[in-house]
Tab-separated table of C-alpha atoms and ligand atoms in Angstrom:
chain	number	residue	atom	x	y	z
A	1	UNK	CA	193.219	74.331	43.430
A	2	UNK	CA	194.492	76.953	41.395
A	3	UNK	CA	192.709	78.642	38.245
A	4	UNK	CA	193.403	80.692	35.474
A	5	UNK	CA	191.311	84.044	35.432
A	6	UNK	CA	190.993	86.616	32.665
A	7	UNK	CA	192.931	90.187	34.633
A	8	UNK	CA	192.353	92.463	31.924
A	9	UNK	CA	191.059	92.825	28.651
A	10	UNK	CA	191.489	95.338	25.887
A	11	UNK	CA	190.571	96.225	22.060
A	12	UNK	CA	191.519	98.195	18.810
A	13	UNK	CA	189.850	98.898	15.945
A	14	UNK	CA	191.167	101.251	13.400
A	15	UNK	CA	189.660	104.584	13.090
A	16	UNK	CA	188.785	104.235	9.356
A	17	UNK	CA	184.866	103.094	9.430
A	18	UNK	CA	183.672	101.638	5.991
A	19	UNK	CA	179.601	101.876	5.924
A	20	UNK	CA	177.343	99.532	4.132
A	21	UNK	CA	176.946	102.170	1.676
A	22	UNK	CA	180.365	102.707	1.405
A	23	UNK	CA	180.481	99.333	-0.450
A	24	UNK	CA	178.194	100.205	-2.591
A	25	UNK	CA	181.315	102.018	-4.634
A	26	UNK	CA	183.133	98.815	-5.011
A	27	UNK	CA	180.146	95.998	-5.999
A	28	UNK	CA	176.865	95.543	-6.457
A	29	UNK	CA	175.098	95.726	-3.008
A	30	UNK	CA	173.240	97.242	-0.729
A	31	UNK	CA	172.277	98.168	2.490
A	32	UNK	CA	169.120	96.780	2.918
A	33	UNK	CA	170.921	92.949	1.878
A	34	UNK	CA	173.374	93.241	4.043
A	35	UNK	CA	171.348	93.997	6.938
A	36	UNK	CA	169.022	91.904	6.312
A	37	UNK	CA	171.524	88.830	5.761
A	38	UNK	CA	174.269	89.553	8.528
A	39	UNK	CA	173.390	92.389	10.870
A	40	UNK	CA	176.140	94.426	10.030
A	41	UNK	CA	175.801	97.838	9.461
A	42	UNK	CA	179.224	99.576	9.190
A	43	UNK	CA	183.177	97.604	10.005
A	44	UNK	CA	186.599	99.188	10.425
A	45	UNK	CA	189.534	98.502	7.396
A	46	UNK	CA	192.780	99.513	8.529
A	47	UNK	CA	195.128	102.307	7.054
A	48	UNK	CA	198.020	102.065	4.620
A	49	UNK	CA	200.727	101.365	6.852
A	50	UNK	CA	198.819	99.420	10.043
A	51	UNK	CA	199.944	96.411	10.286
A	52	UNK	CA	197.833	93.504	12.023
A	53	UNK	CA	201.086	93.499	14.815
A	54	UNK	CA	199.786	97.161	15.412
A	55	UNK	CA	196.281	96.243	16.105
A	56	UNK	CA	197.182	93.665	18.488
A	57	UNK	CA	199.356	95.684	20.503
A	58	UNK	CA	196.784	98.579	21.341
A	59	UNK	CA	194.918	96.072	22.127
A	60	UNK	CA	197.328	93.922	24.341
A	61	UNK	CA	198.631	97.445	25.769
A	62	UNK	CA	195.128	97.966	26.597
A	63	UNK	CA	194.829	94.190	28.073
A	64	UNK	CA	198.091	94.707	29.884
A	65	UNK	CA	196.840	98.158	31.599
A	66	UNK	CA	193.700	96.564	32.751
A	67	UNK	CA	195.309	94.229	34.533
A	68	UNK	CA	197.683	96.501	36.038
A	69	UNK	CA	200.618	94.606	34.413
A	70	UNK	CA	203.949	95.785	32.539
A	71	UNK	CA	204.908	93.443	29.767
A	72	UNK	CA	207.986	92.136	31.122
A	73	UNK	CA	205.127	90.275	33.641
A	74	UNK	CA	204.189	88.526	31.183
A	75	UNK	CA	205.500	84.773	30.713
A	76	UNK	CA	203.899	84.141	27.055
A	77	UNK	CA	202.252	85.313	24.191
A	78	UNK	CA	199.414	83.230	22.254
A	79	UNK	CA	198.215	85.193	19.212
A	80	UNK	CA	195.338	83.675	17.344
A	81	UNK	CA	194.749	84.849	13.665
A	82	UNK	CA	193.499	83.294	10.107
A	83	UNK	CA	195.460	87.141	8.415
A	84	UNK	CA	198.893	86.203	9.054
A	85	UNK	CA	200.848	89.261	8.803
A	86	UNK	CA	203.419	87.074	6.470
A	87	UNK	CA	203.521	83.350	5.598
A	88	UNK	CA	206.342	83.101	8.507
A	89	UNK	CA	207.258	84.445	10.279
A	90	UNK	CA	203.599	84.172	13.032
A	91	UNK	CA	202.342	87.639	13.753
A	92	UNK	CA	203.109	87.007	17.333
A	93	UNK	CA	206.726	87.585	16.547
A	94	UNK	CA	205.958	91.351	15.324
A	95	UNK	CA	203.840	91.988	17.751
A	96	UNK	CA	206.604	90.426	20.400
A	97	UNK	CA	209.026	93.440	19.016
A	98	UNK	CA	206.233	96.005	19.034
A	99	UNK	CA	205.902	95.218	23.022
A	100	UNK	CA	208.858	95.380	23.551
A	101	UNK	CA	208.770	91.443	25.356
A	102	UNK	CA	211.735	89.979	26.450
A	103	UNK	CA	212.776	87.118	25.420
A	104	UNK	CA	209.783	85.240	26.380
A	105	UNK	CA	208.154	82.526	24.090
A	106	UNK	CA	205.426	83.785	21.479
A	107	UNK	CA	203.228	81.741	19.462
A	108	UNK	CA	200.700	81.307	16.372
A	109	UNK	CA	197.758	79.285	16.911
A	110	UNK	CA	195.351	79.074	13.518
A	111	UNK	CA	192.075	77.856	14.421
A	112	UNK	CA	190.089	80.633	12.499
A	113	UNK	CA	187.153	82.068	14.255
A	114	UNK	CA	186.908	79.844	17.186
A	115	UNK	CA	191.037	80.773	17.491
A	116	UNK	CA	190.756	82.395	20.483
A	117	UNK	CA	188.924	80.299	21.995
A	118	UNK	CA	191.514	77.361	21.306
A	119	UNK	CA	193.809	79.926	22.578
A	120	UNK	CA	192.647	80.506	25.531
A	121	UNK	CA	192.517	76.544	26.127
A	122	UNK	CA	195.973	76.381	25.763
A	123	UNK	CA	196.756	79.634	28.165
A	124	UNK	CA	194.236	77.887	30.950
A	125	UNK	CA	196.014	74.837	31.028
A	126	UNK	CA	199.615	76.724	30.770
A	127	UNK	CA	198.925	78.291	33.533
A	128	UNK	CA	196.731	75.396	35.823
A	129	UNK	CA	199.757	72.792	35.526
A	130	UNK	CA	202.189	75.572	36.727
A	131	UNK	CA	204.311	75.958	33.467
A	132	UNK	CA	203.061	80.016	33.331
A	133	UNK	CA	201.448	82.757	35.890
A	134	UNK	CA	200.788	84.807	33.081
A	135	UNK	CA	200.012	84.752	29.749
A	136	UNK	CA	198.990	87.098	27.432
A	137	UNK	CA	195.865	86.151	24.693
A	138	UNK	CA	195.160	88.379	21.580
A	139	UNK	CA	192.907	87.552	18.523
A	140	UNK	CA	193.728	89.742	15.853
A	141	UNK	CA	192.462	90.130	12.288
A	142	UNK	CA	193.013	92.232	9.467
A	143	UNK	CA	190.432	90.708	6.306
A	144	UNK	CA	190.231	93.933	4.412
A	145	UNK	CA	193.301	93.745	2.610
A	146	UNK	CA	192.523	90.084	1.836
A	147	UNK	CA	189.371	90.258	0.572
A	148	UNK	CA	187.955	90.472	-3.162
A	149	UNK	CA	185.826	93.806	-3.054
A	150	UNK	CA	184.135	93.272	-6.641
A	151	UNK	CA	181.160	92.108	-7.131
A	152	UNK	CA	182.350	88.515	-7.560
A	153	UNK	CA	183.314	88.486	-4.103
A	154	UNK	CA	180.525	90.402	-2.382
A	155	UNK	CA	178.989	87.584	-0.660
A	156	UNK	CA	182.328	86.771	1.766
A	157	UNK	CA	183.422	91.211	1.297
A	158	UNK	CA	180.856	92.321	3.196
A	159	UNK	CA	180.986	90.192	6.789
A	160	UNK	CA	184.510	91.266	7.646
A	161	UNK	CA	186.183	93.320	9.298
A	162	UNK	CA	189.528	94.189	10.756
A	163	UNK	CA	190.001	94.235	14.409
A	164	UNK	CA	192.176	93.055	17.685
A	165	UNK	CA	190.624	91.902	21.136
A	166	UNK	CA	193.639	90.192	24.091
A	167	UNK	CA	193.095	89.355	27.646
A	168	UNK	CA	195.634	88.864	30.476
A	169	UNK	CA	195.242	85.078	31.590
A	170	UNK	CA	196.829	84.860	34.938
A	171	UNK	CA	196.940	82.221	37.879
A	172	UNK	CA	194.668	82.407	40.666
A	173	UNK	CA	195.663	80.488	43.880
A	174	UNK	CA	193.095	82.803	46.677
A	175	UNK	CA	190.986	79.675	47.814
A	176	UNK	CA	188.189	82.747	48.786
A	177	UNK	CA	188.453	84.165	44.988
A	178	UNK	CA	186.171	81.594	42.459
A	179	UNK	CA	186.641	83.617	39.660
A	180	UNK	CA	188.515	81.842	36.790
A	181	UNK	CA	187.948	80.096	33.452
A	182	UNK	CA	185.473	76.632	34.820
A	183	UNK	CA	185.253	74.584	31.316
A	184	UNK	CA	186.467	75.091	27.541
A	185	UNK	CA	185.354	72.669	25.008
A	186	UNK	CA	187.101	72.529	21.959
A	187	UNK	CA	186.109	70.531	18.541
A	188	UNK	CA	186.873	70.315	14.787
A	189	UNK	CA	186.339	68.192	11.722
A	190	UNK	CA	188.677	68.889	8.720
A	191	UNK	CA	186.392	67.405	6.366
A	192	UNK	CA	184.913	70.415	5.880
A	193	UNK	CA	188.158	72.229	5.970
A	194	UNK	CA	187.452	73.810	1.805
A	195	UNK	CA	183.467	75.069	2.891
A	196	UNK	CA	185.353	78.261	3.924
A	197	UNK	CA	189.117	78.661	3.056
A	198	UNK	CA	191.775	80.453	1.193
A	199	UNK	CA	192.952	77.967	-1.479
A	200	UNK	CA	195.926	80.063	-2.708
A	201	UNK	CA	198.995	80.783	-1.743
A	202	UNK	CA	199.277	77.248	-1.432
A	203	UNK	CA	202.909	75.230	-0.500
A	204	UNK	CA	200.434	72.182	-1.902
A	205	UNK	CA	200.548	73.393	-4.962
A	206	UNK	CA	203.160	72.449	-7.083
A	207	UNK	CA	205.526	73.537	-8.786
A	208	UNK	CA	204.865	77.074	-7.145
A	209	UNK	CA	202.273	78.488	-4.436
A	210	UNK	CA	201.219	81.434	-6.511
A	211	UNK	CA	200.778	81.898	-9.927
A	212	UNK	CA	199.104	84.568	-12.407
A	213	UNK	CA	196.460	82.458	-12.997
A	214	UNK	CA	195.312	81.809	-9.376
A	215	UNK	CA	195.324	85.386	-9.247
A	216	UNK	CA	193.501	85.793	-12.163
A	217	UNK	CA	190.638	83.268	-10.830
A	218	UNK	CA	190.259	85.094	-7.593
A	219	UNK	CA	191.252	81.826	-5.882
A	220	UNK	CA	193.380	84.353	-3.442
A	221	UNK	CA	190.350	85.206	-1.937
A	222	UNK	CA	188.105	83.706	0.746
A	223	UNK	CA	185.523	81.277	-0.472
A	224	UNK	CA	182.415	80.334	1.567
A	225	UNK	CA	179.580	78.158	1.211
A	226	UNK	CA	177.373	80.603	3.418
A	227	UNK	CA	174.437	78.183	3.607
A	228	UNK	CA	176.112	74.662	4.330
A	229	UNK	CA	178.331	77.384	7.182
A	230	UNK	CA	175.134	78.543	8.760
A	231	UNK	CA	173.781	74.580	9.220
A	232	UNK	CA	176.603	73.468	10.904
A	233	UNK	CA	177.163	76.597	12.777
A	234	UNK	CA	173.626	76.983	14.049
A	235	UNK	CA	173.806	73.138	15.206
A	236	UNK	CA	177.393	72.655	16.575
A	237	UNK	CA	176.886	75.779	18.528
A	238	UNK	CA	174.318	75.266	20.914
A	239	UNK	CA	176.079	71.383	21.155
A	240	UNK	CA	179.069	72.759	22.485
A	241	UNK	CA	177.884	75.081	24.760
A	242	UNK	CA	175.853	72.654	26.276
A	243	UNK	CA	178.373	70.754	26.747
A	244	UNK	CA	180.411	72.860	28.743
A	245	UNK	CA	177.970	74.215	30.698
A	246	UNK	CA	177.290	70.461	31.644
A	247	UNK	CA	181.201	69.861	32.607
A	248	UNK	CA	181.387	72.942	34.570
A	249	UNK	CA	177.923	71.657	36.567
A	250	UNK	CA	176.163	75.247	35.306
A	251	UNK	CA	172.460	75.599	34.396
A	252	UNK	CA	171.618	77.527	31.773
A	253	UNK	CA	169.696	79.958	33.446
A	254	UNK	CA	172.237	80.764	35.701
A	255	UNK	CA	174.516	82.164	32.843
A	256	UNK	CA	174.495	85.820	33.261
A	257	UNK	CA	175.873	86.575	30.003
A	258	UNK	CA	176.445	85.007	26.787
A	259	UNK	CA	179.182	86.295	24.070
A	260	UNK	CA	179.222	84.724	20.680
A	261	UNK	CA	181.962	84.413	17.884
A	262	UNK	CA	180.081	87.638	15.913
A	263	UNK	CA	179.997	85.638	12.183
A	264	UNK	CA	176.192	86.621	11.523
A	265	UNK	CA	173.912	88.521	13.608
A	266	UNK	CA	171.401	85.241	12.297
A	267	UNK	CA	173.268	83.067	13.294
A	268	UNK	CA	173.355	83.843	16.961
A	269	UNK	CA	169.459	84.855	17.010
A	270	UNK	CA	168.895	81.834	15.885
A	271	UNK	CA	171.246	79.754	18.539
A	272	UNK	CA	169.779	82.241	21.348
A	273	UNK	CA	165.905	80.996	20.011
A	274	UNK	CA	166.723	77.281	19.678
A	275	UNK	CA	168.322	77.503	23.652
A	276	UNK	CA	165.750	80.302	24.689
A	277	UNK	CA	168.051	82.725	25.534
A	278	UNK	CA	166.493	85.996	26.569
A	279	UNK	CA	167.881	88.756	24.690
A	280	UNK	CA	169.185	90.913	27.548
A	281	UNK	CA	171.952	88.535	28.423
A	282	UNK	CA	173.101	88.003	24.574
A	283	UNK	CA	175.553	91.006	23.444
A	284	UNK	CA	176.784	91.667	20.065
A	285	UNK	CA	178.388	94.310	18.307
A	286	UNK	CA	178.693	92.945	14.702
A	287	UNK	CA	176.581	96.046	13.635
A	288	UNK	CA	179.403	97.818	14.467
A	289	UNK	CA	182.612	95.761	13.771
A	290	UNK	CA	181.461	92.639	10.892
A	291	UNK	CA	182.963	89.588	11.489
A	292	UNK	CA	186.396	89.830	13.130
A	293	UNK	CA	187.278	86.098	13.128
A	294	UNK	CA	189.979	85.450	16.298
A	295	UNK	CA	189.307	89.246	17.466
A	296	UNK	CA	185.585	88.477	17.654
A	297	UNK	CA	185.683	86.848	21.100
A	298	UNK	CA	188.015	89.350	23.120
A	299	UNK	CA	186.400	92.359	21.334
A	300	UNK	CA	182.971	91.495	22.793
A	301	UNK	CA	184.768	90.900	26.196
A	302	UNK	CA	186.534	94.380	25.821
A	303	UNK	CA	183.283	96.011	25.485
A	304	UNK	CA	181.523	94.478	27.852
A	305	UNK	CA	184.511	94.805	30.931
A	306	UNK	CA	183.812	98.665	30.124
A	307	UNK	CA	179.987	99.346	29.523
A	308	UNK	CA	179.475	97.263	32.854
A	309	UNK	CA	177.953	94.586	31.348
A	310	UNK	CA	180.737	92.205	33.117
A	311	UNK	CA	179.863	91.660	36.735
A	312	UNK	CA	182.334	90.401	39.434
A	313	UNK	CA	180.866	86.836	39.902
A	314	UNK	CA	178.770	86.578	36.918
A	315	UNK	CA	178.909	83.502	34.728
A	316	UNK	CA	180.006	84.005	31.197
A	317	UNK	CA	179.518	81.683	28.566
A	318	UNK	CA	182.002	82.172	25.117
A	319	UNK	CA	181.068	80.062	22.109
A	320	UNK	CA	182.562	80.082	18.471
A	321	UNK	CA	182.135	78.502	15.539
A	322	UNK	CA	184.440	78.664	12.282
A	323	UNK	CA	186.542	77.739	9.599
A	324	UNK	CA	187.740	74.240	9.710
A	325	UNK	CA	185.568	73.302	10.896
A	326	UNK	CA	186.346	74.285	14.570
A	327	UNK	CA	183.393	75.226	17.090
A	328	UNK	CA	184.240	75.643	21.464
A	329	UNK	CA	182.614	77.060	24.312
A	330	UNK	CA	184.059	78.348	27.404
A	331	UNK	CA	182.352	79.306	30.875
A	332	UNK	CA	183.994	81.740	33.075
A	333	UNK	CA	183.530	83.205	36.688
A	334	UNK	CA	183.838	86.506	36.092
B	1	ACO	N1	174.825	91.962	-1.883
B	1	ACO	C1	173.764	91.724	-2.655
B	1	ACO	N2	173.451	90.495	-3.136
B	1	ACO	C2	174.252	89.487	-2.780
B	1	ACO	C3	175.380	89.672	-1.961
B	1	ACO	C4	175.655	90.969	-1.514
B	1	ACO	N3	176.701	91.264	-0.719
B	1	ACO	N4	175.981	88.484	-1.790
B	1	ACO	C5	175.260	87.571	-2.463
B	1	ACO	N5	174.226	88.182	-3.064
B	1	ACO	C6	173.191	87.579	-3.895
B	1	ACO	C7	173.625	86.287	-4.494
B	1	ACO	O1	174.345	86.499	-5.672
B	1	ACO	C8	172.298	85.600	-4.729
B	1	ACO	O2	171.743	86.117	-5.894
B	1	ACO	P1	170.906	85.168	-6.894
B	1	ACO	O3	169.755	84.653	-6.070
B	1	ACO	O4	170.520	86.103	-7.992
B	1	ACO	O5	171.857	84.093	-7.288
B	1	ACO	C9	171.454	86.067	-3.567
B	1	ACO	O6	172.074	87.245	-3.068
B	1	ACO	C10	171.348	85.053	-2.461
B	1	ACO	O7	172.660	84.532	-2.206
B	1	ACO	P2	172.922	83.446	-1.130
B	1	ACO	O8	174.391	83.177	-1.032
B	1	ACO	O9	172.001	82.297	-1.381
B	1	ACO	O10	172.467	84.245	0.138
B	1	ACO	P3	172.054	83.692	1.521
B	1	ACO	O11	170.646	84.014	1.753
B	1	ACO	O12	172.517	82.300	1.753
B	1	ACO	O13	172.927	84.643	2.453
B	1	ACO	C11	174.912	84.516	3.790
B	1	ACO	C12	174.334	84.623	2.383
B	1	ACO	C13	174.550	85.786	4.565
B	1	ACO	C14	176.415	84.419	3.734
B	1	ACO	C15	174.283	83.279	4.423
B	1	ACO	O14	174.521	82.132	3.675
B	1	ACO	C16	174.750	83.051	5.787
B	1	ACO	O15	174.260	83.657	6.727
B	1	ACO	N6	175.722	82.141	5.968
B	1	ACO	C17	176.292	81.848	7.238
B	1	ACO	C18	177.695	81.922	7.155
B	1	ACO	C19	178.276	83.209	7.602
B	1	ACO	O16	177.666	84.169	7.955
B	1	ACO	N7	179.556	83.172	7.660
B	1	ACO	C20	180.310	84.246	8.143
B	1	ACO	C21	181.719	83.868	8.136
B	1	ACO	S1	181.954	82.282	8.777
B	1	ACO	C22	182.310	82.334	10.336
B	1	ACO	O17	182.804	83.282	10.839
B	1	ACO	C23	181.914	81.169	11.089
């Protein structure tokens, strides 16, 4: 039967590092807060001039190298992002040009932080009904330019940060090779859709999507209700993940590593507690990075195919949780 297995993975972050302190200069916070709250200790904003295309394609170069692969290999492009680099068209299109792809198809998928996991869904079964061999899977996020760095906005400024994490999604038809993606589990419930959102630029709005006064009201800007977030996060986690450990006929305990979306350091301590993970097989880097939404996923992957921490045969559990509400789990053969 043939799989789809994860060839190659990359990341980018851009070099600029903006410190907890470093915030201090914009609103009233501090170190201590955000530590305490989130974990995060420093996150990357990119440069004038970087573009969220750019991110994603060190990254996907990166992805593409790993798995020993040229671009024209490549059969599609799924790009999952909440920072579209313009209303339309997707960022997959200027990343497309910045890889110089043929003429291959390229595609947008919005399902905020659990995006990549969505679109990885998508690449597995692209690739198990025969449609693709490869495809090419990049979360990519660029918050700092979208977010309000006042005081006002200081409770959503400080998680995010900008990133890009891809992964080369390729068929694998060797009966004596079991790596491959086993299960992804995929979920949402729009009622909660305005918990966490952008209201503005809106094509609802009428007569225009924009005006002065949204502006004004900050309504531009990412709105969260961090404690109703961390309920549903903290519950719908740990659901989904058992849930595709069950499908894919895995015990916990024989997960050898688990990667969460990176939204709050608390968030996955708590999830690891309430499943009684041990904390050698949970890795985060939001200390490092914030909250990178789509990028989250792949980033953690990145880091982990290079410090070693990713072992031929190990299982691999993914989980996200995130605007939308959307929440999935995946478990891979490594
Ligand atoms: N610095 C200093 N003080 C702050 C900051 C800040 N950056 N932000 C808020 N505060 C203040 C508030 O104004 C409030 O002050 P008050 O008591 O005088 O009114 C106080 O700190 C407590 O504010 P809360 O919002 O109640 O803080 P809470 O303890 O809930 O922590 C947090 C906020 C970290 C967002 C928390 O709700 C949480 O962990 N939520 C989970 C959601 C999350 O992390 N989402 C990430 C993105 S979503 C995703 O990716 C899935």
């Amino acid at each position: 039967m043939r799989r789809a297995k994860i060839t190659g993975t990359g990341m980018y972050v851009p070099d600029r590092v903006v410190t907890n302190a470093d915030l201090t200069q914009f609103m009233d916070t501090s170190d201590e807060w955000i530590v305490q709250r989130s974990g995060i200790r420093e996150r990357r904003w990119i440069e004038p001039g970087q573009a969220p295309s750019d991110l994603a394609r060190a990254a996907c170069q990166q992805a593409l190298e790993a798995a020993s692969l040229e671009v024209s290999d490549v059969d599609c492009i799924l790009l999952a992002t909440l920072s579209s680099e313009h209303d339309f068209p997707g960022t997959s299109f200027f990343l497309h040009e910045k890889l110089g792809a043929g003429e291959i198809p390229c595609l947008d998928l919005r399902a905020q932080c659990s995006g990549f996991l969505y679109a990885l869904s998508f690449a597995d079964a692209l690739v198990v009904s025969g449609k693709y061999r490869r495809v090419l899977v990049v979360g990519c996020e660029v918050h700092s330019t979208g977010l309000d760095i006042s005081t006002r906005g200081r409770d959503v400024a400080v998680l995010f940060g900008d990133g890009a994490g891809a992964v080369v999604v390729e068929a694998n038809d060797d009966p004596e090779d079991p790596s491959g993606l086993l299960e992804l589990r995929l979920h949402a419930q729009g009622r909660h859709a305005d918990k966490l959102w952008i209201e503005a630029p809106s094509s609802a709005s009428s007569p225009v999507r924009l005006t002065h006064e949204m502006i004004d009201d900050g309504r531009v800007f990412p709105k969260m209700e961090g404690r109703f977030v961390f309920k549903h996060a903290v519950r719908r986690m740990p659901e989904v993940l058992h849930e595709a450990l069950s499908a894919a006929s895995i015990k916990l305990d024989d997960v050898g590593l688990f990667l969460f979306h990176q939204a709050n350091l608390r968030i996955n301590e708590f999830v690891a507690n309430q499943l009684g993970i041990p904390p050698d097989k949970l890795f985060n880097n939001i200390e490092r990075y914030g909250n990178c939404s789509a990028a989250s996923i792949p980033m953690l992957l990145a880091e982990c195919a290079r410090n070693g921490r990713l072992q031929p045969g190990q299982i691999v559990c993914l989980t996200a949780f995130g605007s939308g509400f959307t929440w999935a789990s995946a478990v891979v053969r490594w």
